[in-house]
Amino acid sequence: MKKKRIILIANSEHVENINHIITHSDIIVRFNLPQIETIYLTGNRTDYLFVANTDDLAGKKFKRKSRFFNFYKKYLNDSKVILPYSDPLIQKIKPFYTKKYFLFLKKTYQNWNNKKFFLFFKQNNIPFDILDDSYYCRACKKIESNSQQIISTGLLAYFYFSSNIQFKDYHIILNGFSFQGWNGHNWSAEKYYILNQQNKGLITLLCK
């Protein structure tokens, strides 16, 4: 196995304690607002933070006095934020809309948007980038996705690191990926693909 590792850490109760194996040469990747419980199990370092760019997340987390802002300053100050969906990609794949219920009235609105994220990151001098759309297209072909369900942020992060020549000397570890959650993702197809990658020895999958 390659000595250097890229460790993708999910936000789930299935994350394994890997404090004893993390080295300075490893790259630590987290998602959205990492859970404090996973920090205890995986250390307080984050090199990349992939953030699903939805209005829901922006409204709840991305405010100057929010829990995320305090968390970022404490744990993520040197990390780079990556947004997985560009505006053209959002318009193309048209992710599921969010539905809110007020008494007997149902309101539907588009939930995916980059404007709030751009404003928050620029105002607070937080480095960020938008994932190139080619990673999404490549992921769709690999898992043979032809439905309305979109590729998860975790799988896109995997394709980002596994496809880049600059990370060719790293072995990729997925920690705590349970392949369940928001029903807008095709979890069964993604799980099948990742297990196949593991069977080929291309990745290591940790999940307690």
Coordinates of N, CA and C in Angstrom, one line a residue:
M1 N 0.8 -1.2 0.0 CA 0.0 0.0 0.0 C 0.9 1.2 0.0
K2 N 0.5 2.3 -0.7 CA 1.2 3.5 -0.7 C 1.2 4.1 0.7
K3 N 2.3 4.8 1.0 CA 2.5 5.3 2.4 C 1.6 6.5 2.6
K4 N 1.5 7.3 1.6 CA 0.7 8.5 1.8 C -0.8 8.2 1.5
R5 N -1.7 8.8 2.3 CA -3.1 8.5 2.2 C -4.0 9.8 2.1
I6 N -5.1 9.6 1.3 CA -6.1 10.6 1.3 C -7.3 10.0 2.1
I7 N -7.7 10.6 3.2 CA -8.7 10.0 4.0 C -10.0 10.8 3.9
L8 N -11.0 10.3 3.3 CA -12.3 11.0 3.3 C -13.2 10.5 4.4
I9 N -13.6 11.5 5.3 CA -14.3 11.2 6.5 C -15.7 11.6 6.4
A10 N -16.6 10.7 6.5 CA -18.1 11.0 6.5 C -18.6 11.5 7.8
N11 N -19.8 12.0 7.7 CA -20.5 12.5 8.9 C -21.5 11.5 9.4
S12 N -21.0 10.4 10.0 CA -21.9 9.3 10.4 C -21.5 8.7 11.6
E13 N -22.3 7.9 12.2 CA -22.0 7.1 13.4 C -21.1 5.9 13.1
H14 N -20.7 5.7 11.9 CA -19.9 4.6 11.5 C -18.5 4.9 11.3
V15 N -18.0 6.1 11.6 CA -16.6 6.5 11.5 C -15.8 5.7 12.5
E16 N -14.7 5.2 12.0 CA -13.7 4.5 12.8 C -12.7 5.4 13.4
N17 N -12.1 5.1 14.6 CA -11.1 5.8 15.2 C -9.8 5.6 14.4
I18 N -9.2 6.6 13.8 CA -8.0 6.5 13.0 C -6.9 7.4 13.5
N19 N -7.1 8.0 14.7 CA -6.1 8.9 15.2 C -4.7 8.3 15.2
H20 N -4.6 7.0 15.4 CA -3.3 6.3 15.5 C -2.6 6.1 14.2
I21 N -3.3 6.3 13.0 CA -2.7 6.0 11.7 C -2.4 7.3 10.9
I22 N -3.0 8.4 11.3 CA -2.9 9.6 10.6 C -1.5 10.2 10.7
T23 N -0.8 10.6 9.6 CA 0.5 11.2 9.6 C 0.4 12.5 9.0
H24 N 1.5 13.3 9.1 CA 1.6 14.6 8.5 C 1.5 14.6 7.0
S25 N 1.8 13.5 6.4 CA 1.8 13.4 4.9 C 0.4 13.0 4.4
D26 N -0.5 12.6 5.2 CA -1.8 12.3 4.8 C -2.6 13.5 4.5
I27 N -3.6 13.4 3.6 CA -4.6 14.5 3.3 C -5.9 14.1 3.9
I28 N -6.5 15.0 4.8 CA -7.7 14.8 5.5 C -8.8 15.6 4.8
V29 N -9.9 14.9 4.4 CA -11.0 15.5 3.7 C -12.3 15.3 4.5
R30 N -13.1 16.3 4.7 CA -14.4 16.2 5.4 C -15.5 16.9 4.6
F31 N -16.7 16.8 5.1 CA -17.9 17.3 4.3 C -18.8 18.1 5.2
N32 N -19.3 19.2 4.5 CA -20.3 20.0 5.1 C -19.8 20.5 6.5
L33 N -20.6 20.4 7.5 CA -20.2 20.7 8.9 C -19.9 19.5 9.6
P34 N -18.6 19.1 9.8 CA -18.2 17.9 10.4 C -18.7 17.8 11.8
Q35 N -19.1 16.6 12.2 CA -19.6 16.4 13.6 C -18.4 16.4 14.6
I36 N -18.7 16.9 15.8 CA -17.7 17.0 16.8 C -17.2 15.5 17.1
E37 N -18.2 14.6 17.1 CA -17.9 13.2 17.5 C -16.8 12.6 16.5
T38 N -16.9 13.0 15.2 CA -15.9 12.5 14.3 C -14.6 13.1 14.4
I39 N -14.5 14.4 14.9 CA -13.3 15.0 15.2 C -12.5 14.3 16.3
Y40 N -13.2 13.9 17.3 CA -12.5 13.1 18.4 C -11.9 11.8 17.9
L41 N -12.5 11.2 16.9 CA -12.1 9.9 16.3 C -11.0 10.1 15.2
T42 N -10.9 11.3 14.6 CA -10.1 11.4 13.5 C -9.2 12.6 13.5
G43 N -9.1 13.3 14.7 CA -8.2 14.4 14.8 C -8.8 15.7 14.4
N44 N -8.2 16.8 14.6 CA -8.8 18.1 14.3 C -8.2 18.8 13.1
R45 N -7.6 18.0 12.2 CA -7.1 18.6 11.0 C -8.0 18.3 9.8
T46 N -8.1 19.4 8.9 CA -8.9 19.2 7.7 C -8.1 20.0 6.6
D47 N -7.8 19.3 5.5 CA -7.1 19.9 4.4 C -8.1 20.4 3.3
Y48 N -9.2 19.6 3.1 CA -10.2 19.9 2.2 C -11.6 19.7 2.8
L49 N -12.4 20.7 2.6 CA -13.8 20.6 3.1 C -14.8 20.7 1.9
F50 N -15.4 19.6 1.5 CA -16.4 19.6 0.4 C -17.8 20.0 1.0
V51 N -18.4 21.0 0.5 CA -19.6 21.6 1.0 C -20.7 21.5 -0.1
A52 N -21.8 20.7 0.2 CA -22.9 20.7 -0.7 C -23.6 22.0 -0.7
N53 N -23.6 22.6 -1.9 CA -24.0 24.0 -2.0 C -25.5 24.2 -2.2
T54 N -26.2 24.0 -1.0 CA -27.7 24.2 -1.0 C -28.1 25.4 -0.2
D55 N -29.2 26.0 -0.5 CA -29.7 27.1 0.3 C -29.9 26.8 1.8
D56 N -30.4 25.5 2.0 CA -30.7 25.1 3.3 C -29.4 25.2 4.2
L57 N -28.3 24.6 3.6 CA -27.0 24.6 4.4 C -26.5 26.0 4.5
A58 N -26.6 26.8 3.5 CA -26.1 28.2 3.6 C -26.9 29.0 4.7
G59 N -28.2 28.8 4.7 CA -29.0 29.6 5.6 C -28.7 29.2 7.1
K60 N -28.4 27.9 7.3 CA -28.3 27.4 8.7 C -26.8 27.6 9.2
K61 N -25.9 27.4 8.3 CA -24.5 27.3 8.7 C -23.6 28.5 8.4
F62 N -23.8 29.1 7.2 CA -22.9 30.1 6.7 C -23.3 31.5 7.1
K63 N -23.2 31.8 8.4 CA -23.4 33.1 8.9 C -22.2 33.4 9.8
R64 N -21.8 34.6 10.0 CA -20.6 35.0 10.7 C -20.6 34.5 12.2
K65 N -21.8 34.5 12.8 CA -21.9 34.1 14.2 C -22.4 32.7 14.3
S66 N -22.4 32.0 13.2 CA -22.9 30.6 13.2 C -22.0 29.6 13.8
R67 N -22.5 28.4 14.1 CA -21.6 27.3 14.6 C -20.6 27.0 13.6
F68 N -20.9 27.0 12.3 CA -19.9 26.7 11.3 C -18.8 27.7 11.3
F69 N -19.1 29.0 11.4 CA -18.0 30.0 11.4 C -17.0 29.8 12.5
N70 N -17.6 29.5 13.7 CA -16.7 29.3 14.9 C -15.9 28.0 14.7
F71 N -16.6 27.0 14.1 CA -16.0 25.7 13.9 C -14.8 25.8 12.9
Y72 N -15.1 26.6 11.8 CA -14.1 26.9 10.8 C -12.8 27.5 11.4
K73 N -13.0 28.5 12.2 CA -11.9 29.3 12.8 C -11.1 28.4 13.7
K74 N -11.8 27.4 14.3 CA -11.1 26.6 15.3 C -10.4 25.4 14.7
Y75 N -11.1 24.8 13.7 CA -10.6 23.5 13.2 C -10.2 23.6 11.7
L76 N -10.7 24.5 10.9 CA -10.6 24.4 9.5 C -9.9 25.6 8.9
N77 N -9.1 26.4 9.7 CA -8.6 27.6 9.2 C -7.6 27.5 8.1
D78 N -7.0 26.4 7.9 CA -6.0 26.2 6.8 C -6.6 25.3 5.7
S79 N -7.8 25.0 5.8 CA -8.4 24.1 4.8 C -8.9 24.8 3.6
K80 N -9.1 24.1 2.5 CA -9.7 24.7 1.3 C -11.1 24.2 1.1
V81 N -12.0 25.0 0.9 CA -13.4 24.6 0.7 C -13.7 24.4 -0.8
I82 N -14.4 23.3 -1.1 CA -14.7 23.0 -2.5 C -16.2 22.8 -2.6
L83 N -16.8 23.5 -3.5 CA -18.2 23.4 -3.8 C -18.4 22.4 -5.0
P84 N -19.2 21.3 -4.9 CA -19.2 20.3 -5.9 C -20.0 20.6 -7.1
Y85 N -20.9 21.6 -7.1 CA -21.8 21.9 -8.2 C -21.7 23.3 -8.7
S86 N -21.4 23.5 -9.9 CA -21.3 24.8 -10.5 C -22.7 25.3 -10.9
D87 N -22.9 26.6 -11.2 CA -24.2 27.0 -11.6 C -24.7 26.4 -12.9
P88 N -23.8 26.2 -13.9 CA -24.3 25.6 -15.1 C -24.7 24.1 -14.9
L89 N -24.0 23.4 -14.0 CA -24.3 22.0 -13.7 C -25.6 21.9 -12.9
I90 N -25.9 22.9 -12.0 CA -27.1 22.9 -11.3 C -28.3 23.1 -12.3
Q91 N -28.1 23.9 -13.3 CA -29.2 24.2 -14.3 C -29.3 22.9 -15.1
K92 N -28.3 22.2 -15.4 CA -28.4 21.0 -16.2 C -29.0 19.8 -15.5
I93 N -28.6 19.5 -14.3 CA -29.1 18.3 -13.7 C -30.3 18.6 -12.9
K94 N -30.6 19.8 -12.6 CA -31.8 20.2 -11.8 C -32.1 19.3 -10.6
P95 N -31.3 19.5 -9.6 CA -31.4 18.7 -8.4 C -32.8 18.8 -7.8
F96 N -33.2 17.9 -7.0 CA -34.5 17.9 -6.3 C -34.8 19.2 -5.6
Y97 N -36.0 19.7 -5.7 CA -36.3 20.9 -5.0 C -36.7 20.5 -3.5
T98 N -36.6 21.5 -2.6 CA -37.0 21.3 -1.2 C -38.5 21.7 -1.1
K99 N -39.2 20.9 -0.3 CA -40.6 21.2 -0.1 C -40.8 21.5 1.4
K100 N -41.5 22.6 1.6 CA -41.8 23.0 3.0 C -43.3 23.1 3.1
Y101 N -43.8 22.7 4.3 CA -45.2 22.7 4.5 C -45.6 23.7 5.6
F102 N -46.6 24.5 5.2 CA -47.1 25.5 6.2 C -48.6 25.2 6.3
L103 N -48.9 24.6 7.5 CA -50.3 24.1 7.7 C -50.6 23.1 6.6
F104 N -51.6 23.5 5.7 CA -52.0 22.6 4.6 C -51.4 23.0 3.3
L105 N -50.6 24.0 3.3 CA -50.0 24.6 2.0 C -48.6 24.0 1.8
K106 N -48.3 23.6 0.6 CA -47.0 23.1 0.3 C -46.2 24.1 -0.6
K107 N -45.0 24.5 -0.2 CA -44.2 25.4 -1.0 C -43.0 24.7 -1.6
T108 N -42.8 24.8 -2.8 CA -41.6 24.2 -3.5 C -40.7 25.3 -4.0
Y109 N -39.4 25.1 -3.8 CA -38.4 26.1 -4.3 C -37.1 25.4 -4.6
Q110 N -36.3 26.1 -5.5 CA -35.1 25.5 -5.9 C -34.1 25.7 -4.7
N111 N -33.5 24.6 -4.3 CA -32.6 24.6 -3.1 C -31.2 24.8 -3.4
W112 N -30.7 24.6 -4.6 CA -29.3 24.6 -4.9 C -28.9 25.9 -5.5
N113 N -27.9 26.6 -4.9 CA -27.6 27.9 -5.3 C -26.2 28.3 -4.8
N114 N -25.4 29.0 -5.6 CA -24.0 29.3 -5.1 C -23.9 30.7 -4.6
K115 N -24.8 31.6 -4.8 CA -24.7 33.0 -4.5 C -24.3 33.3 -3.0
K116 N -25.1 32.6 -2.1 CA -24.9 32.8 -0.7 C -23.5 32.3 -0.2
F117 N -23.0 31.3 -0.9 CA -21.7 30.7 -0.5 C -20.6 31.7 -1.0
F118 N -20.7 32.1 -2.2 CA -19.7 33.1 -2.7 C -19.6 34.3 -1.8
L119 N -20.7 34.8 -1.4 CA -20.7 36.0 -0.6 C -20.1 35.8 0.7
F120 N -20.5 34.7 1.4 CA -19.9 34.3 2.7 C -18.4 34.1 2.7
F121 N -18.0 33.3 1.7 CA -16.6 33.0 1.6 C -15.7 34.2 1.3
K122 N -16.2 35.0 0.4 CA -15.4 36.2 0.0 C -15.4 37.2 1.2
Q123 N -16.5 37.4 1.9 CA -16.5 38.4 3.0 C -15.6 38.0 4.1
N124 N -15.4 36.7 4.3 CA -14.6 36.1 5.4 C -13.3 35.6 5.0
N125 N -12.9 35.9 3.7 CA -11.5 35.5 3.2 C -11.3 34.0 3.4
I126 N -12.3 33.2 3.1 CA -12.1 31.8 3.1 C -11.9 31.3 1.7
P127 N -10.7 30.6 1.5 CA -10.4 30.1 0.1 C -11.4 29.0 -0.3
F128 N -11.9 29.1 -1.5 CA -12.8 28.1 -2.0 C -12.6 27.9 -3.5
D129 N -13.1 26.8 -4.0 CA -13.1 26.6 -5.4 C -14.4 25.8 -5.8
I130 N -14.7 25.8 -7.1 CA -15.8 25.0 -7.6 C -15.3 23.8 -8.4
L131 N -15.8 22.6 -8.1 CA -15.4 21.4 -8.8 C -15.7 21.5 -10.3
D132 N -14.7 21.1 -11.1 CA -15.0 21.1 -12.5 C -16.1 20.1 -12.8
D133 N -17.0 20.5 -13.8 CA -18.1 19.7 -14.1 C -17.7 18.3 -14.7
S134 N -16.5 18.2 -15.2 CA -16.1 16.9 -15.8 C -16.1 15.8 -14.8
Y135 N -15.8 16.1 -13.5 CA -15.9 15.0 -12.5 C -17.3 14.5 -12.3
Y136 N -18.2 15.3 -12.4 CA -19.6 14.8 -12.3 C -20.0 14.0 -13.5
C137 N -19.6 14.4 -14.7 CA -19.9 13.6 -15.9 C -19.2 12.2 -15.8
R138 N -17.9 12.2 -15.3 CA -17.2 11.0 -15.2 C -17.8 10.1 -14.2
A139 N -18.3 10.6 -13.1 CA -18.9 9.8 -12.1 C -20.2 9.2 -12.6
C140 N -21.0 9.9 -13.3 CA -22.3 9.4 -13.9 C -22.0 8.2 -14.8
K141 N -20.9 8.3 -15.6 CA -20.6 7.2 -16.5 C -20.2 6.0 -15.8
K142 N -19.4 6.2 -14.7 CA -18.9 5.1 -14.0 C -19.9 4.3 -13.2
I143 N -20.9 5.0 -12.7 CA -22.0 4.3 -11.9 C -23.2 4.1 -12.8
E144 N -23.1 4.4 -14.1 CA -24.2 4.2 -15.0 C -25.5 4.9 -14.5
S145 N -25.3 6.1 -14.1 CA -26.5 6.9 -13.6 C -27.2 7.5 -14.7
N146 N -28.5 7.2 -14.9 CA -29.3 7.8 -15.9 C -30.7 8.2 -15.3
S147 N -30.7 8.4 -14.0 CA -32.0 8.7 -13.4 C -31.9 10.2 -12.9
Q148 N -32.9 10.6 -12.3 CA -33.0 12.0 -11.8 C -32.2 12.2 -10.5
Q149 N -31.7 11.1 -9.9 CA -30.9 11.1 -8.7 C -29.5 11.6 -9.0
I150 N -29.0 12.5 -8.2 CA -27.7 13.1 -8.5 C -26.6 12.5 -7.7
I151 N -25.3 12.7 -8.2 CA -24.2 12.1 -7.6 C -23.9 12.7 -6.2
S152 N -23.6 11.9 -5.2 CA -23.4 12.5 -3.9 C -22.0 13.3 -3.8
T153 N -21.9 14.2 -2.9 CA -20.7 14.9 -2.7 C -19.5 14.0 -2.3
G154 N -19.8 13.0 -1.5 CA -18.7 12.0 -1.2 C -18.1 11.4 -2.4
L155 N -19.0 10.9 -3.3 CA -18.5 10.2 -4.5 C -17.7 11.2 -5.4
L156 N -18.2 12.4 -5.5 CA -17.5 13.4 -6.3 C -16.2 13.7 -5.8
A157 N -16.1 13.8 -4.4 CA -14.8 14.0 -3.8 C -13.8 12.8 -4.1
Y158 N -14.3 11.6 -4.1 CA -13.5 10.5 -4.5 C -13.0 10.6 -5.9
F159 N -13.8 11.0 -6.8 CA -13.4 11.2 -8.2 C -12.4 12.3 -8.4
Y160 N -12.6 13.3 -7.6 CA -11.6 14.5 -7.6 C -10.2 14.0 -7.3
F161 N -10.1 13.2 -6.2 CA -8.7 12.8 -5.8 C -8.2 11.6 -6.6
S162 N -9.1 10.7 -7.0 CA -8.6 9.5 -7.7 C -8.2 9.9 -9.2
S163 N -8.8 11.0 -9.7 CA -8.5 11.3 -11.1 C -7.4 12.3 -11.3
N164 N -6.9 12.9 -10.3 CA -5.9 13.9 -10.4 C -4.5 13.3 -10.3
I165 N -3.6 13.7 -11.3 CA -2.3 13.2 -11.4 C -1.5 13.6 -10.1
Q166 N -1.8 14.7 -9.5 CA -1.0 15.2 -8.4 C -1.2 14.3 -7.2
F167 N -2.3 13.5 -7.2 CA -2.5 12.6 -6.0 C -2.2 11.1 -6.4
K168 N -1.5 10.9 -7.4 CA -1.3 9.5 -7.9 C -0.5 8.6 -6.9
D169 N 0.3 9.3 -6.0 CA 1.1 8.5 -5.0 C 0.3 8.3 -3.7
Y170 N -1.0 8.6 -3.7 CA -1.8 8.5 -2.5 C -2.7 7.3 -2.6
H171 N -2.9 6.6 -1.5 CA -3.9 5.6 -1.4 C -5.2 6.2 -0.7
I172 N -6.3 6.0 -1.3 CA -7.6 6.6 -0.8 C -8.3 5.7 0.2
I173 N -8.6 6.3 1.3 CA -9.4 5.6 2.4 C -10.7 6.3 2.6
L174 N -11.8 5.6 2.6 CA -13.1 6.2 2.9 C -13.5 5.7 4.3
N175 N -13.7 6.6 5.2 CA -14.0 6.3 6.6 C -15.4 6.7 6.9
G176 N -16.3 5.7 7.3 CA -17.6 6.0 7.8 C -18.6 6.1 6.7
F177 N -18.4 5.8 5.5 CA -19.3 5.9 4.4 C -20.4 4.8 4.5
S178 N -21.6 5.2 4.8 CA -22.7 4.2 5.1 C -23.7 4.1 3.9
F179 N -23.5 5.0 2.9 CA -24.3 5.0 1.7 C -25.8 5.0 2.0
Q180 N -26.1 6.0 2.8 CA -27.5 6.3 3.2 C -27.7 7.8 3.5
G181 N -28.9 8.3 3.4 CA -29.1 9.7 3.7 C -30.1 10.3 2.8
W182 N -29.9 11.5 2.3 CA -30.8 12.2 1.4 C -31.2 11.3 0.3
N183 N -32.5 11.2 0.0 CA -33.0 10.3 -1.1 C -32.8 10.8 -2.5
G184 N -32.1 11.9 -2.6 CA -31.8 12.4 -4.0 C -30.6 11.8 -4.6
H185 N -29.9 10.9 -3.8 CA -28.7 10.2 -4.3 C -29.1 8.7 -4.6
N186 N -28.4 8.2 -5.6 CA -28.6 6.7 -5.9 C -27.6 5.9 -5.0
W187 N -27.9 5.7 -3.8 CA -27.0 5.1 -2.8 C -26.6 3.7 -3.2
S188 N -27.6 2.9 -3.8 CA -27.3 1.5 -4.1 C -26.2 1.4 -5.2
A189 N -26.4 2.3 -6.2 CA -25.4 2.3 -7.3 C -24.0 2.8 -6.9
E190 N -24.0 3.8 -6.0 CA -22.7 4.3 -5.5 C -22.0 3.3 -4.6
K191 N -22.8 2.6 -3.8 CA -22.2 1.6 -2.9 C -21.6 0.4 -3.8
Y192 N -22.4 0.0 -4.8 CA -21.9 -1.1 -5.7 C -20.5 -0.7 -6.3
Y193 N -20.4 0.6 -6.8 CA -19.2 1.0 -7.4 C -18.1 1.1 -6.5
I194 N -18.3 1.6 -5.3 CA -17.2 1.8 -4.3 C -16.7 0.4 -3.8
L195 N -17.7 -0.6 -3.6 CA -17.3 -1.9 -3.2 C -16.5 -2.6 -4.3
N196 N -16.8 -2.3 -5.5 CA -16.0 -2.8 -6.6 C -14.6 -2.3 -6.7
Q197 N -14.5 -1.0 -6.4 CA -13.2 -0.3 -6.3 C -12.3 -1.0 -5.2
Q198 N -13.0 -1.3 -4.0 CA -12.3 -1.9 -2.9 C -11.9 -3.3 -3.3
N199 N -12.7 -4.1 -4.0 CA -12.4 -5.4 -4.4 C -11.2 -5.4 -5.3
K200 N -11.0 -4.4 -6.1 CA -9.8 -4.3 -7.0 C -8.6 -3.8 -6.2
G201 N -8.7 -3.4 -5.0 CA -7.6 -3.0 -4.2 C -7.2 -1.5 -4.4
L202 N -8.1 -0.8 -5.0 CA -7.9 0.6 -5.3 C -8.1 1.6 -4.2
I203 N -9.0 1.2 -3.2 CA -9.3 2.0 -2.1 C -9.4 1.1 -0.9
T204 N -9.5 1.7 0.3 CA -9.8 1.0 1.5 C -11.0 1.6 2.1
L205 N -12.0 0.8 2.5 CA -13.3 1.2 3.0 C -13.4 0.9 4.5
L206 N -13.4 1.9 5.4 CA -13.5 1.7 6.8 C -15.0 2.1 7.2
C207 N -15.6 1.2 7.9 CA -17.0 1.5 8.4 C -17.3 0.5 9.5
K208 N -17.5 1.1 10.7 CA -17.7 0.2 11.9 C -19.2 -0.1 12.0

